GROMACS .gro file of C-alpha atoms in nm:
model
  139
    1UNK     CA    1   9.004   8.261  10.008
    2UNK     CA    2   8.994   8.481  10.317
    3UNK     CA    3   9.382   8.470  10.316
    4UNK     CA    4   9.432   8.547   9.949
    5UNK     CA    5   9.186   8.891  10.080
    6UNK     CA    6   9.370   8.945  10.386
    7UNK     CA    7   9.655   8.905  10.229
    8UNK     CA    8   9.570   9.115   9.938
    9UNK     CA    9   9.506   9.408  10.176
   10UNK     CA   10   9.755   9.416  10.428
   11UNK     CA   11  10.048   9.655  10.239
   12UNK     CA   12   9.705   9.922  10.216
   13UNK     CA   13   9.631   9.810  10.573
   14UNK     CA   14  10.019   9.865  10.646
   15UNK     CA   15  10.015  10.218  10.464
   16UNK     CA   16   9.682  10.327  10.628
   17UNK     CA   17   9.886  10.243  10.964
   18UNK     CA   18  10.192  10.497  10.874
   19UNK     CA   19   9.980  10.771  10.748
   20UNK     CA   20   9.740  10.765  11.125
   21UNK     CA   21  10.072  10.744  11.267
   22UNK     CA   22  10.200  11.030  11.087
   23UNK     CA   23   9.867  11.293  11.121
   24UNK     CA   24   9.851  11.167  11.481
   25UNK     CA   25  10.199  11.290  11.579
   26UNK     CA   26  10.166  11.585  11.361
   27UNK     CA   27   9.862  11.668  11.597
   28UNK     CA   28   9.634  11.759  11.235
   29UNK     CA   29   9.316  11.540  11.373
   30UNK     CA   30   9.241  11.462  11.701
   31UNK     CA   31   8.939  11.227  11.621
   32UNK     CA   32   8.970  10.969  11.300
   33UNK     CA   33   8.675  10.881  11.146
   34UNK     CA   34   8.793  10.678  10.794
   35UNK     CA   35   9.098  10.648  10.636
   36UNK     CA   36   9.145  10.463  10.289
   37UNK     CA   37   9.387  10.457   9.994
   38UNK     CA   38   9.389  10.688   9.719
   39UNK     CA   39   9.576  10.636   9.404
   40UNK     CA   40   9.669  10.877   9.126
   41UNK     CA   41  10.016  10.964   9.001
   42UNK     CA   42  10.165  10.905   9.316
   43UNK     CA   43   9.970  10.682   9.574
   44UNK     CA   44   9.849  10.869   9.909
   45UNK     CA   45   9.621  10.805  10.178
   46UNK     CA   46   9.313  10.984  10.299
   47UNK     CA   47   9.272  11.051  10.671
   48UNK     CA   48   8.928  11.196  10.782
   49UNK     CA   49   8.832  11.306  11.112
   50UNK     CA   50   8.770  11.590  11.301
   51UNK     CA   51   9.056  11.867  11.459
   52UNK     CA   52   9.089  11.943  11.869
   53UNK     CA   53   8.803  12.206  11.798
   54UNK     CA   54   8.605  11.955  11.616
   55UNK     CA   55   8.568  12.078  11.289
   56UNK     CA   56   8.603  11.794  11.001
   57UNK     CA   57   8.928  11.767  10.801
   58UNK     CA   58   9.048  11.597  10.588
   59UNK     CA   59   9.476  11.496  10.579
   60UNK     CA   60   9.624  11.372  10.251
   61UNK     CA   61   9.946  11.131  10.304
   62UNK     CA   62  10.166  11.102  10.016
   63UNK     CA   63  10.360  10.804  10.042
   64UNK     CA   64  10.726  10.826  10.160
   65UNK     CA   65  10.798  11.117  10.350
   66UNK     CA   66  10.602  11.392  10.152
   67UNK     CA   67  10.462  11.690  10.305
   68UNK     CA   68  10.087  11.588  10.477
   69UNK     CA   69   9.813  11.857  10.288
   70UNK     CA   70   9.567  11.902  10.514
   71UNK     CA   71   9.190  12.076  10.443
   72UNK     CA   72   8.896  12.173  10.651
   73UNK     CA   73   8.553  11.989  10.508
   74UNK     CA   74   8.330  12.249  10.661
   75UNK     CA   75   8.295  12.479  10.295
   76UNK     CA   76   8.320  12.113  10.045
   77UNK     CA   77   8.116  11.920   9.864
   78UNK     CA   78   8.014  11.593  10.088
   79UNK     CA   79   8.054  11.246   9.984
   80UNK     CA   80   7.711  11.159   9.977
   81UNK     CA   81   7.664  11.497   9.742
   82UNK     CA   82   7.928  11.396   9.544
   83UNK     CA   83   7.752  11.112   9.469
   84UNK     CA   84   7.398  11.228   9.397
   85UNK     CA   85   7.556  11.467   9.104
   86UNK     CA   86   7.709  11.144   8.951
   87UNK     CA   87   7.397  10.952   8.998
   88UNK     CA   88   7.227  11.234   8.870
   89UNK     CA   89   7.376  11.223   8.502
   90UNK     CA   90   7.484  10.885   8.475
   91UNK     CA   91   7.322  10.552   8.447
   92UNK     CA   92   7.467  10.407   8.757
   93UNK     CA   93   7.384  10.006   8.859
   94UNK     CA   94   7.605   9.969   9.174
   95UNK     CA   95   7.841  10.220   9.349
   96UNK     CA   96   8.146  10.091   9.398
   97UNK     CA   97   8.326  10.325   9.618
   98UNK     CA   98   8.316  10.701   9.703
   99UNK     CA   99   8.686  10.835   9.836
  100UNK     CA  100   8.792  11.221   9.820
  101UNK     CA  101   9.227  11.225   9.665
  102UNK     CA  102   9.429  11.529   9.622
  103UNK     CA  103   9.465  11.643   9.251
  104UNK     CA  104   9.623  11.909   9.063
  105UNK     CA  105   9.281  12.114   9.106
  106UNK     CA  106   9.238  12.034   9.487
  107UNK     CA  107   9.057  11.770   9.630
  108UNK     CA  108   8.816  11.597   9.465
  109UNK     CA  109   8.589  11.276   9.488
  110UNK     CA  110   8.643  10.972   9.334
  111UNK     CA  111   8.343  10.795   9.255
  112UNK     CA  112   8.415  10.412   9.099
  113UNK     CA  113   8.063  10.224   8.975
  114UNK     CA  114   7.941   9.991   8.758
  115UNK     CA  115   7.684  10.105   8.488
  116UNK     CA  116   7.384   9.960   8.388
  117UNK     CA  117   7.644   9.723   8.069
  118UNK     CA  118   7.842   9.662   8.306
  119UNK     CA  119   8.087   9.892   8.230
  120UNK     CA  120   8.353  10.018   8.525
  121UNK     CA  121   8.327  10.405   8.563
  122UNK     CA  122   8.531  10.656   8.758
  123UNK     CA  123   8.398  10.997   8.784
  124UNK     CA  124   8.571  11.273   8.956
  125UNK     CA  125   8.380  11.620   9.142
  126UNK     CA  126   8.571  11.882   9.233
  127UNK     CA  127   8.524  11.919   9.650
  128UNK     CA  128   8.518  12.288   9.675
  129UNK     CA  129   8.215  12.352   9.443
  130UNK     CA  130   8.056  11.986   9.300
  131UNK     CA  131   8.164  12.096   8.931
  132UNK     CA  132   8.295  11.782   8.765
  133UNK     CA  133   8.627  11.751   8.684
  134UNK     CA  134   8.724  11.415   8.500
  135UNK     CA  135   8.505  11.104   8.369
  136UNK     CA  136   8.639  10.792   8.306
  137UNK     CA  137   8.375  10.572   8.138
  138UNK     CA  138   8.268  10.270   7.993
  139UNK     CA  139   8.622  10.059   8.082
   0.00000   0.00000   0.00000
């Protein structure tokens, strides 16, 4: 079992890797806090941390050789906001995972749970303002 998981993760381990690797030399965060796969049309990774003046960024790695997007967290939404609004409308049994992608609106937060049938949800708040911005229910 634990090699079926650690095999499981290691191409998201792998691609985690490349995209430090990438903001590192491209000096966009001195300090890494988290990094974690995000998937949407194209799959990316998300690199937080904080810059050489220590404000909190965020860097979004497409795969390949894309161009890096990179935006300060100081004026966003926070994770743990993110997912109070979601809580705060939906009938939510266990939360799943919280991770902020790049979309065609800007960056938003993904919030994956489980609802009180079971059900798998996404939910998606815009980062710049909380408003929400996609729902993907009962699946």
């Amino acid at each position: 079992m634990i090699l079926i998981i650690f095999t499981g993760n290691k191409p998201f381990s792998a691609a985690e890797k490349e995209a430090v690797e990438r903001v590192e030399s491209e000096n966009l965060l001195a300090d890494i806090d988290r990094t974690y796969v995000y998937s949407n049309k194209q799959l990316s990774v998300t690199v937080i941390g904080t810059d050489a003046e220590g404000k909190a960024k965020a860097a979004f790695v497409p795969s390949g050789k894309g161009k890096i997007e990179a935006i300060s967290l100081e004026d966003k939404i926070t994770a743990q906001e993110a997912r109070e609004i979601a809580l705060k409308e939906m009938e939510v049994k266990d939360i799943l995972h919280t991770k902020l992608g790049m979309e065609s609106d800007g960056p938003v937060w993904e919030i994956a749970f489980i609802n009180e049938e079971e059900q798998l949800n996404y939910v998606y708040i815009l980062a710049k303002d909380g408003t929400w911005w996609k729902r993907i229910l009962n699946l």
